[in-house]
Short mmCIF file of C-alpha atoms and ligand atoms in Angstrom, two decimals:
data_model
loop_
_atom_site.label_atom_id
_atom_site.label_comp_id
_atom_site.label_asym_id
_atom_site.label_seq_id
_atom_site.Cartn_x
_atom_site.Cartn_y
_atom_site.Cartn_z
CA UNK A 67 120.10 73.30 52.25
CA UNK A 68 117.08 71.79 51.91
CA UNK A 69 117.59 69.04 53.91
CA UNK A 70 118.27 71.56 56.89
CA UNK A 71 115.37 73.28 56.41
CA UNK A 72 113.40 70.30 56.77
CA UNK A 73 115.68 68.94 59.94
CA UNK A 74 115.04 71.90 61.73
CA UNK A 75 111.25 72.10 61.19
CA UNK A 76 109.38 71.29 64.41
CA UNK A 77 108.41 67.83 65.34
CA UNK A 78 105.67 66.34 62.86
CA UNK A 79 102.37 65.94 65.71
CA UNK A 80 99.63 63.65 65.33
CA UNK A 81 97.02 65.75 63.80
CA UNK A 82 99.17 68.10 61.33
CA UNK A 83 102.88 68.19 60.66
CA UNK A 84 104.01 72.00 61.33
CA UNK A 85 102.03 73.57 64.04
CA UNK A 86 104.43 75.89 66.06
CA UNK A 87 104.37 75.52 69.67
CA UNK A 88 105.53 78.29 72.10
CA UNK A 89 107.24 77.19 74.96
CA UNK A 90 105.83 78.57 77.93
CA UNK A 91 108.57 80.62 79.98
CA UNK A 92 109.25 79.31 83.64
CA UNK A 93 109.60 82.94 84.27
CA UNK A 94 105.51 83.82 82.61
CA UNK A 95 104.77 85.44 85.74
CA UNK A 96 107.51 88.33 85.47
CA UNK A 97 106.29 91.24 83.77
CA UNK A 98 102.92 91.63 83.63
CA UNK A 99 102.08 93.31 86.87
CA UNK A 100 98.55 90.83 86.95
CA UNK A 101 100.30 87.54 86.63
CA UNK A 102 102.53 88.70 89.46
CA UNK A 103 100.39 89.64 91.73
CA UNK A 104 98.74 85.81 91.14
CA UNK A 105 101.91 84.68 92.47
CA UNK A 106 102.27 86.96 95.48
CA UNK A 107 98.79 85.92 96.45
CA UNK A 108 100.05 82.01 96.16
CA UNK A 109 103.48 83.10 97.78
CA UNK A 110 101.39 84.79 100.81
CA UNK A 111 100.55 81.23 102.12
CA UNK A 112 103.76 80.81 103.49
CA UNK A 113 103.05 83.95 105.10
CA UNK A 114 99.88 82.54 106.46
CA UNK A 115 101.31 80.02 107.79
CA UNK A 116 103.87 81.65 109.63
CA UNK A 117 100.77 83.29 111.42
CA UNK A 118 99.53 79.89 112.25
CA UNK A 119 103.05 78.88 113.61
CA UNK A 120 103.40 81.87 115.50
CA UNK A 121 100.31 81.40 117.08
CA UNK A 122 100.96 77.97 118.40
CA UNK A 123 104.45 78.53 119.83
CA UNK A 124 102.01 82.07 121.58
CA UNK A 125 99.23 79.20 123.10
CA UNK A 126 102.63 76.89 123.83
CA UNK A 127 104.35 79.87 126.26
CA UNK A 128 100.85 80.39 127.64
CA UNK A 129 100.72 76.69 128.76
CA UNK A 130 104.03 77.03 130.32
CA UNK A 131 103.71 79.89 132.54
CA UNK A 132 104.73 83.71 132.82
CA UNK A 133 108.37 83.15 132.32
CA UNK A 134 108.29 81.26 128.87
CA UNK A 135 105.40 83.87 128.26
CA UNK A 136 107.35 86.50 129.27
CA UNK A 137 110.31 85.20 127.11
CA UNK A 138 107.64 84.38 123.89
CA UNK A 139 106.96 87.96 124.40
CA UNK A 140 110.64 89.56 123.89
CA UNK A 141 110.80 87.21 121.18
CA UNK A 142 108.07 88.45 119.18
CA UNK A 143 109.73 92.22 119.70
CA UNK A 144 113.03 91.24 118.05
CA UNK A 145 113.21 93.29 115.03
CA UNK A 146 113.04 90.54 112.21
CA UNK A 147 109.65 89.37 114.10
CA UNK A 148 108.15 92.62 113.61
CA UNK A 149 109.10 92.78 110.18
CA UNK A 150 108.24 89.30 109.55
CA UNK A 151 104.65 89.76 110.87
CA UNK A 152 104.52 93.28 109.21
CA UNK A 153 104.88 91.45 105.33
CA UNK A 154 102.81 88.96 106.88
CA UNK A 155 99.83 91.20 107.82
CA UNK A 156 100.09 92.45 104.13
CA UNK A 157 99.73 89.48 102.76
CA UNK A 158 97.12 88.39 104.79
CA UNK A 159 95.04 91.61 103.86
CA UNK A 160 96.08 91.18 100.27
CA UNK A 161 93.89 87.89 100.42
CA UNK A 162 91.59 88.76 102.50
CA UNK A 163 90.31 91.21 99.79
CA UNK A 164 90.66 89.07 97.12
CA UNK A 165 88.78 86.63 98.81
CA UNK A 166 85.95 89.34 99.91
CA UNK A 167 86.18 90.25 96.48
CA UNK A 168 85.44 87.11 94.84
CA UNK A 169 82.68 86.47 97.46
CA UNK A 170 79.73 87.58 95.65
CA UNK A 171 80.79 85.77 92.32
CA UNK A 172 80.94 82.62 93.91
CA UNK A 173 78.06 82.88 95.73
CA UNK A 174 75.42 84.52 93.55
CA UNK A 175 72.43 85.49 95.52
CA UNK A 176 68.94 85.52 93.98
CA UNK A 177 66.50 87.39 95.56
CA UNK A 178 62.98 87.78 93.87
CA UNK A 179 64.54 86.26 90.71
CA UNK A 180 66.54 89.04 90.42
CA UNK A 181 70.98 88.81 91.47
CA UNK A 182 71.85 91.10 94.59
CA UNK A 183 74.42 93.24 93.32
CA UNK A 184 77.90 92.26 93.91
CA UNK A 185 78.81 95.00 96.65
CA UNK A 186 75.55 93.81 98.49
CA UNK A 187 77.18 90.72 99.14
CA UNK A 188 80.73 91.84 99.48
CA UNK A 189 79.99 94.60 101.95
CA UNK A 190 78.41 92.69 104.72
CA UNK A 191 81.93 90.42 104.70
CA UNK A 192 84.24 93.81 104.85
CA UNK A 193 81.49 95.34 108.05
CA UNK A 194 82.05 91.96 109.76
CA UNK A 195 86.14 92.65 109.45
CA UNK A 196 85.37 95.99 110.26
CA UNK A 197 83.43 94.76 113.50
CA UNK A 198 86.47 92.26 114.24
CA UNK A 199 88.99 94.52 114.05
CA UNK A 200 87.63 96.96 116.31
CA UNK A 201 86.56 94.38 119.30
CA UNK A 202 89.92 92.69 119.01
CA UNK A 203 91.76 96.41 119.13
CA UNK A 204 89.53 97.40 121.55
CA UNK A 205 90.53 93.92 123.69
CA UNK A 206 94.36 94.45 122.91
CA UNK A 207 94.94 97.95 123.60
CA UNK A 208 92.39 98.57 126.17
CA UNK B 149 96.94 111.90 66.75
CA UNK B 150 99.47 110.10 64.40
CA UNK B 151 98.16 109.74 61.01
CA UNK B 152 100.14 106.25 60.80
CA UNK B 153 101.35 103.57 63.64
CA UNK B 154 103.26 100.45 62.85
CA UNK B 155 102.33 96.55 63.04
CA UNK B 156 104.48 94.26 64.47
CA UNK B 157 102.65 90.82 63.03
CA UNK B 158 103.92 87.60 63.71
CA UNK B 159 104.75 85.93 60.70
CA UNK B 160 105.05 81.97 60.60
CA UNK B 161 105.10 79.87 57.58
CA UNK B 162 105.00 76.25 58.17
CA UNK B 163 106.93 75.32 55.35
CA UNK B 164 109.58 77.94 55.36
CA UNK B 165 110.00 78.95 59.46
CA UNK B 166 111.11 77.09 62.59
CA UNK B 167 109.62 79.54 64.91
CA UNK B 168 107.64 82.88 64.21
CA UNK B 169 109.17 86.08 63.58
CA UNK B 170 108.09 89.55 63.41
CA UNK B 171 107.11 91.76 60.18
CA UNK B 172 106.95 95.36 60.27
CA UNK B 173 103.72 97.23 58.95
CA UNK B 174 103.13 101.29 58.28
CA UNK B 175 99.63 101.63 58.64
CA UNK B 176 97.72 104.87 58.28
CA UNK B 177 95.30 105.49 61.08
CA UNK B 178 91.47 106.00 60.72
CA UNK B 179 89.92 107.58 64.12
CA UNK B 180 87.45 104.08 63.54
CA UNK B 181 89.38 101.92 62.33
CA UNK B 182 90.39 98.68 64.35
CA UNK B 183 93.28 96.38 64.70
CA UNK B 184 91.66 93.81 62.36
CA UNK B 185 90.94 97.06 60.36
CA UNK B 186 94.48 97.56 59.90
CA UNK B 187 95.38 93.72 59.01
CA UNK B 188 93.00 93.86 56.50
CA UNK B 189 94.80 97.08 54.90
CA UNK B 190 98.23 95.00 55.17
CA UNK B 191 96.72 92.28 53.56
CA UNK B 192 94.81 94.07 50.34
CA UNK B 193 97.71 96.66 49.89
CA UNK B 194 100.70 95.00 51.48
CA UNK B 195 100.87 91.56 51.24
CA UNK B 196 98.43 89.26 50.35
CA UNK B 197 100.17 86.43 51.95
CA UNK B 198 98.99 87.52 55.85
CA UNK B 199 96.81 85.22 57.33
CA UNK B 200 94.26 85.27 60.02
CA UNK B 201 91.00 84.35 60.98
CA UNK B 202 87.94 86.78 61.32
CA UNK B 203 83.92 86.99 60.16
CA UNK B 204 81.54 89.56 61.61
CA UNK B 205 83.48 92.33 62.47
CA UNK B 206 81.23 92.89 65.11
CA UNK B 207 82.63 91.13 68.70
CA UNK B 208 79.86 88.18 67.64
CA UNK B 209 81.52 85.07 65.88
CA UNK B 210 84.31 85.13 68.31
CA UNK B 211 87.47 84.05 65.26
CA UNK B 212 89.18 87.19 65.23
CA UNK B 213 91.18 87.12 68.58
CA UNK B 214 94.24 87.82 69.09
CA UNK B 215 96.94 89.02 71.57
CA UNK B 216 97.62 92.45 71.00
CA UNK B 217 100.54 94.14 72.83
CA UNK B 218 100.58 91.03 74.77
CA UNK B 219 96.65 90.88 75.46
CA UNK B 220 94.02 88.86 74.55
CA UNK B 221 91.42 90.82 72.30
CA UNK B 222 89.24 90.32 69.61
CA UNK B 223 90.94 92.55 67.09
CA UNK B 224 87.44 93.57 65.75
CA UNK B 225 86.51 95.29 68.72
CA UNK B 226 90.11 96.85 69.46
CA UNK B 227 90.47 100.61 68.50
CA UNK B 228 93.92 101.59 67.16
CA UNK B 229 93.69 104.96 68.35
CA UNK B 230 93.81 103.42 71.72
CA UNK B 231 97.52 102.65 71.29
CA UNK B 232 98.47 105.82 69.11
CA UNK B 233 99.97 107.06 72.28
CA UNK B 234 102.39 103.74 72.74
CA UNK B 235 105.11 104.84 70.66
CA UNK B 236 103.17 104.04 68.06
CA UNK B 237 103.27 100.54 67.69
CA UNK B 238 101.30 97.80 68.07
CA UNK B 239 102.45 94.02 68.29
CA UNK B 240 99.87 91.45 67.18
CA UNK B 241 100.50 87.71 67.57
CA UNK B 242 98.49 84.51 67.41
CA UNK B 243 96.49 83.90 70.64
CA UNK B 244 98.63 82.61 73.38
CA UNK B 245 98.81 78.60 74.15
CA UNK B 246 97.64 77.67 71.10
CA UNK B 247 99.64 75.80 68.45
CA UNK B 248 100.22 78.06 65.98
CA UNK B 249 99.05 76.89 62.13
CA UNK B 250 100.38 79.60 59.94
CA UNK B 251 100.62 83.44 60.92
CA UNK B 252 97.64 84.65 63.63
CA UNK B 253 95.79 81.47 63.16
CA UNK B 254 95.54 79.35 65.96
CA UNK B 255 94.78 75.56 65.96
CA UNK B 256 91.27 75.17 67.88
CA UNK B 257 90.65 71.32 68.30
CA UNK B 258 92.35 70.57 71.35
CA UNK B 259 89.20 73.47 72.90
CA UNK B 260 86.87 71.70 70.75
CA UNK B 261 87.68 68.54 72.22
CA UNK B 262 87.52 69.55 75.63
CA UNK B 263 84.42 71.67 75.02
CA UNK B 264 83.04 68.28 73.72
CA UNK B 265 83.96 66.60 77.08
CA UNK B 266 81.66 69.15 78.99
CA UNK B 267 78.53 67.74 77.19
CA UNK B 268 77.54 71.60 76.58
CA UNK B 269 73.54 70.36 75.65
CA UNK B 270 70.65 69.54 77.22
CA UNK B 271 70.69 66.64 78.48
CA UNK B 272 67.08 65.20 79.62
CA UNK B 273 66.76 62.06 82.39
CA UNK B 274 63.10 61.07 81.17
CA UNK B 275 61.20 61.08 77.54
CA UNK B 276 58.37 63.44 77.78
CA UNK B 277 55.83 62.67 74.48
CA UNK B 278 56.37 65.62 71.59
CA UNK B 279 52.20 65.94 72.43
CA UNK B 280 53.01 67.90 75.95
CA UNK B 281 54.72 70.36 74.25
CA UNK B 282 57.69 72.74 74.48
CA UNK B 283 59.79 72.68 77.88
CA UNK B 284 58.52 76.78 79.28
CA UNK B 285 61.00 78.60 81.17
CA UNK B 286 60.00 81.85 83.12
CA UNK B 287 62.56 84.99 82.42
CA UNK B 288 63.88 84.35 85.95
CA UNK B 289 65.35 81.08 84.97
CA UNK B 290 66.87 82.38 81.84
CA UNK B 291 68.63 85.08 83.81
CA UNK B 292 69.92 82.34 86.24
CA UNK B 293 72.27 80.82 83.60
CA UNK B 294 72.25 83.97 80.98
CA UNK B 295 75.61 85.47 81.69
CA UNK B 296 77.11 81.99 81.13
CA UNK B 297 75.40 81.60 77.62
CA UNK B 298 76.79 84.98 76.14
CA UNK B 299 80.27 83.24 75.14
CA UNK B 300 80.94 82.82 71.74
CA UNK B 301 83.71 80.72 72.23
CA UNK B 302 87.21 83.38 71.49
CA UNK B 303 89.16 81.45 73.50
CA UNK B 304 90.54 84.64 74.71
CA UNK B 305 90.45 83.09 78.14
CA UNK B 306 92.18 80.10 77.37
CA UNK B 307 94.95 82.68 76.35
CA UNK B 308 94.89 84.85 79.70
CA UNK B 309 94.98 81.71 81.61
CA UNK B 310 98.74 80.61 82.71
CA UNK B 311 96.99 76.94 83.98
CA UNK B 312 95.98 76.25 80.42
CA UNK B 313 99.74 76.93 79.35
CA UNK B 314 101.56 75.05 81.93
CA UNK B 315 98.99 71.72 82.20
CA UNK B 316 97.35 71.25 78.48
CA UNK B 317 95.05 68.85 79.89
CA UNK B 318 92.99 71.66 82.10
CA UNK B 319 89.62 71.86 80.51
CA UNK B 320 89.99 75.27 80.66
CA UNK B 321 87.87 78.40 81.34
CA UNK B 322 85.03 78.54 78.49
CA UNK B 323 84.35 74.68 78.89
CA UNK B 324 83.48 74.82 82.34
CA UNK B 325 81.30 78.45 82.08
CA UNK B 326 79.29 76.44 79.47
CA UNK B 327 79.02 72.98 81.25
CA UNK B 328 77.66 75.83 84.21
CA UNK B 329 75.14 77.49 81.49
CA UNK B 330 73.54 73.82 81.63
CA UNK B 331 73.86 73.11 84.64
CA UNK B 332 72.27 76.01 85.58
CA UNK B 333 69.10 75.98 83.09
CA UNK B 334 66.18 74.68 84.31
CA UNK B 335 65.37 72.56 81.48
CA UNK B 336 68.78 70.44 82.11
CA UNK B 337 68.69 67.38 84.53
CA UNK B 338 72.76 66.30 82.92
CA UNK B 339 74.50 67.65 86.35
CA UNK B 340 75.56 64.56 87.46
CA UNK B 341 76.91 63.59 83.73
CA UNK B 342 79.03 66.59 83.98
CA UNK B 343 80.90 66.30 87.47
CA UNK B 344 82.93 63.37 86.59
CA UNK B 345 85.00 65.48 84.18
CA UNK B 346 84.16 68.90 86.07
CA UNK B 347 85.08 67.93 89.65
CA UNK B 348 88.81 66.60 88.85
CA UNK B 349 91.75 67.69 88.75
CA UNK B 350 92.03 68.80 85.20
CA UNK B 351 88.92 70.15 85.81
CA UNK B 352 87.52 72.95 88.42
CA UNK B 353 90.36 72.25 90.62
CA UNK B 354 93.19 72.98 88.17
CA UNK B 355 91.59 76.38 88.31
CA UNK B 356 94.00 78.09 90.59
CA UNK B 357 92.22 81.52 90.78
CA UNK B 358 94.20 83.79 88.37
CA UNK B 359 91.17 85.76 87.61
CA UNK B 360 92.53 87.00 84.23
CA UNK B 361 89.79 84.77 82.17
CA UNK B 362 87.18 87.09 83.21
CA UNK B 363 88.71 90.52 82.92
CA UNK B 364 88.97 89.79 78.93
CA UNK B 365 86.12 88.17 78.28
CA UNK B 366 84.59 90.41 75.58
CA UNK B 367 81.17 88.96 76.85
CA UNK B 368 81.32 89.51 80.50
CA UNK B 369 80.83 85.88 81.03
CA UNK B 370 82.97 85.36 83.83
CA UNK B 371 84.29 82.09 83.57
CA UNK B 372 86.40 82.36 87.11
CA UNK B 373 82.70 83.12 88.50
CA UNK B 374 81.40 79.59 87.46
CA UNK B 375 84.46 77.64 88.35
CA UNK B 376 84.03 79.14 92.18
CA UNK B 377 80.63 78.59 92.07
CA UNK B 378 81.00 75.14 90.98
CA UNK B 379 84.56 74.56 93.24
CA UNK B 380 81.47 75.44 96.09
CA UNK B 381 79.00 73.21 94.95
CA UNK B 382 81.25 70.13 94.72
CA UNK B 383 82.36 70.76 98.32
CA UNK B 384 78.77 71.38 99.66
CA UNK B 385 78.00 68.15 97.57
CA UNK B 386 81.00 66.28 98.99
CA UNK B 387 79.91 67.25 102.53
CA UNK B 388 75.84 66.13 102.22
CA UNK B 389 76.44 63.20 100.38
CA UNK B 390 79.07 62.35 103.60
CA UNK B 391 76.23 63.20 106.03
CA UNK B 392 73.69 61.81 103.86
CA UNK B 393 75.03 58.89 101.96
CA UNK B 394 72.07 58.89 99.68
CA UNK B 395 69.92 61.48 97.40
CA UNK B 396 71.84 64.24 97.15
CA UNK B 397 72.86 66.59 94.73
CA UNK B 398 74.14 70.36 95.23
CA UNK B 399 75.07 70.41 91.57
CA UNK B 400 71.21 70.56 90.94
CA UNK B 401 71.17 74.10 92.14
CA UNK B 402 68.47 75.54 89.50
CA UNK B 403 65.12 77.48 90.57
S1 FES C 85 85.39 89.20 63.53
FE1 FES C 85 83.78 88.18 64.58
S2 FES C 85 84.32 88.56 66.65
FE2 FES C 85 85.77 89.75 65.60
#
């Protein structure tokens, strides 16, 4: 009996014989809502780059005239497209606040030896987006 | 509110277990009472044998953390009333990533070596004689690296952090904060000691953004802060010194 116990004790490490170690799940990032949403945020690069993709085979039809423009265009209205860019442009929103976010921690600005607060320095980023947005809409659906 | 709540604690004896398991614990409730409150009832009424780590009782010495109901918290600064409402029952293990000795205490000299690594001191270039005195610093230079100083090394980042777990080599969240606190002061001049183990992979750029490190940080240090600020300098760094081969360096960024 003894003999078991000690067989079935964990490996003997360098520094000190018994220390337990957890194993760390492959499935950590289930379950706690935070850790998740790390992963969708890594996950939405594939949806970033589907943007990118899309956007070259878009200047592609454009080099090759109306009809393969014409043809992108139907394309692009096929169902799965629209939900493909929908998850995409959630994604892409989902970062872009994070990154907004994370903006002013990163980039600490000192003014008079004093730190601008942190929506000082986020806020400027989300007018610009703001200011985007609307010229591009404006462009688009003009 | 309920006048008792029950402790899960992870129990683990070296000599007797394989792998931790769980004890059950009736505790009564005081409205002030705290999680490490309520281990140090088990352990003066209950049994004797539970063992864990704490000093101050007062969120200073940073040895009494703990994951509680899954989170990283210094038990000394965690009311139980705030789970009274959670079925009543609060599970308290040993901090996350760490190699469990016995119980809730965690084996700390794998941080202690990588803390080490950071040179987390000031490091001076030149000799200045004793005779010209102190080194001054004006308030505004203390407040450029203060936020970084404030940890008192709980580790509870290294438990929030899923990089630590899955690549034990990462120096890890409160290492870099502090080789930042130096960087940062203006009496330091050991930058450029420091990027050779910051700017790697196990370094900054393990840091994969989580985030978590900061949200528990019982000192609002924000350790995910300093690693972006320092993932920024390194590239600003990398792109002078490729424009300007010579004499540059962005770590240097004091007042
Ligand atoms: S006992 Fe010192 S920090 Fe909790």
């Amino acid at each position: 009996m003894r003999q078991e116990i000690v067989k079935a004790a964990p490996a003997y490490t360098e520094f000190h014989p018994r220390w337990y170690r957890a194993p760390v799940s492959v499935y950590w990032w289930l379950g706690q809502w935070r850790y998740l949403k790390f992963i969708l945020r890594e996950l939405s690069s594939l949806f970033v780059a589907s943007f990118v993709v899309i956007t070259l085979l878009q200047v592609r039809a454009l080099r090759n005239g109306p009809e393969a423009y014409s043809r992108f265009q139907h394309w692009l209205q096929s169902p799965w497209m629209i939900a493909l860019n929908l998850v995409s442009f959630l994604f892409v929103v989902f970062h872009t606040i994070t990154w907004f976010n994370l903006a002013p921690r990163a980039m600490p600005i000192w003014v008079r030896g004093k730190r601008l607060p942190e929506f000082l320095v986020a806020a400027p980023n989300y007018a610009i987006w703001l200011v985007a947005s609307v010229v591009i809409a404006w462009f688009v659906l003009r | 509110m309920a006048d008792k709540i029950i402790l899960e604690v992870a129990r683990y004896s070296p000599e007797q277990d394989t792998k931790p398991c769980f004890a059950t614990y009736e505790v009564p409730v005081h409205k002030e009472w705290v999680v490490l409150d309520a281990l140090n009832y088990i352990k003066d009424k209950v049994d004797g044998s539970l063992t864990y780590r704490w000093s101050c009782r007062m969120g200073i010495c940073g040895s009494c953390g703990m994951m509680v109901n899954g989170e990283p918290k210094l038990t000394c600064a965690t009311f139980l009333s705030s789970y009274a409402h959670n079925g009543n029952k609060i599970r308290v293990e040993p901090l996350r990533y760490f190699p469990v000795v016995r119980d809730l205490v965690t084996e700390l000299s794998d941080f202690l070596v990588k803390l080490k690594k950071v040179k987390p001191w000031l490091i001076r270039k030149d000799t200045v004689p004793l005779s010209q005195g102190e080194f001054l610093q004006t308030p505004e230079q203390l407040d450029y690296y203060k936020q970084f100083s404030m940890c008192i090394n709980c580790t509870l980042c290294y438990s929030a952090c899923p990089v630590v777990g899955l690549d034990p080599k990462f120096v890890g969240p409160a290492a870099i904060a502090l080789a930042q606190r130096y960087n940062l002061d203006s009496r330091d001049q050991g930058a450029v000691e420091r990027i050779a183990v910051l700017a790697h992979p196990e370094g900054i750029w393990g840091c994969t953004f989580v985030g978590e490190c900061t949200k528990v940080c019982p000192k609002h240090v924000d350790p995910a802060g300093a690693i972006q600020q320092y993932k920024l300098n390194a590239v600003l760094d990398w792109l002078t010194s490729f424009l300007m081969p010579r004499g540059h360096n962005s770590q240097d960024v004091k007042p």
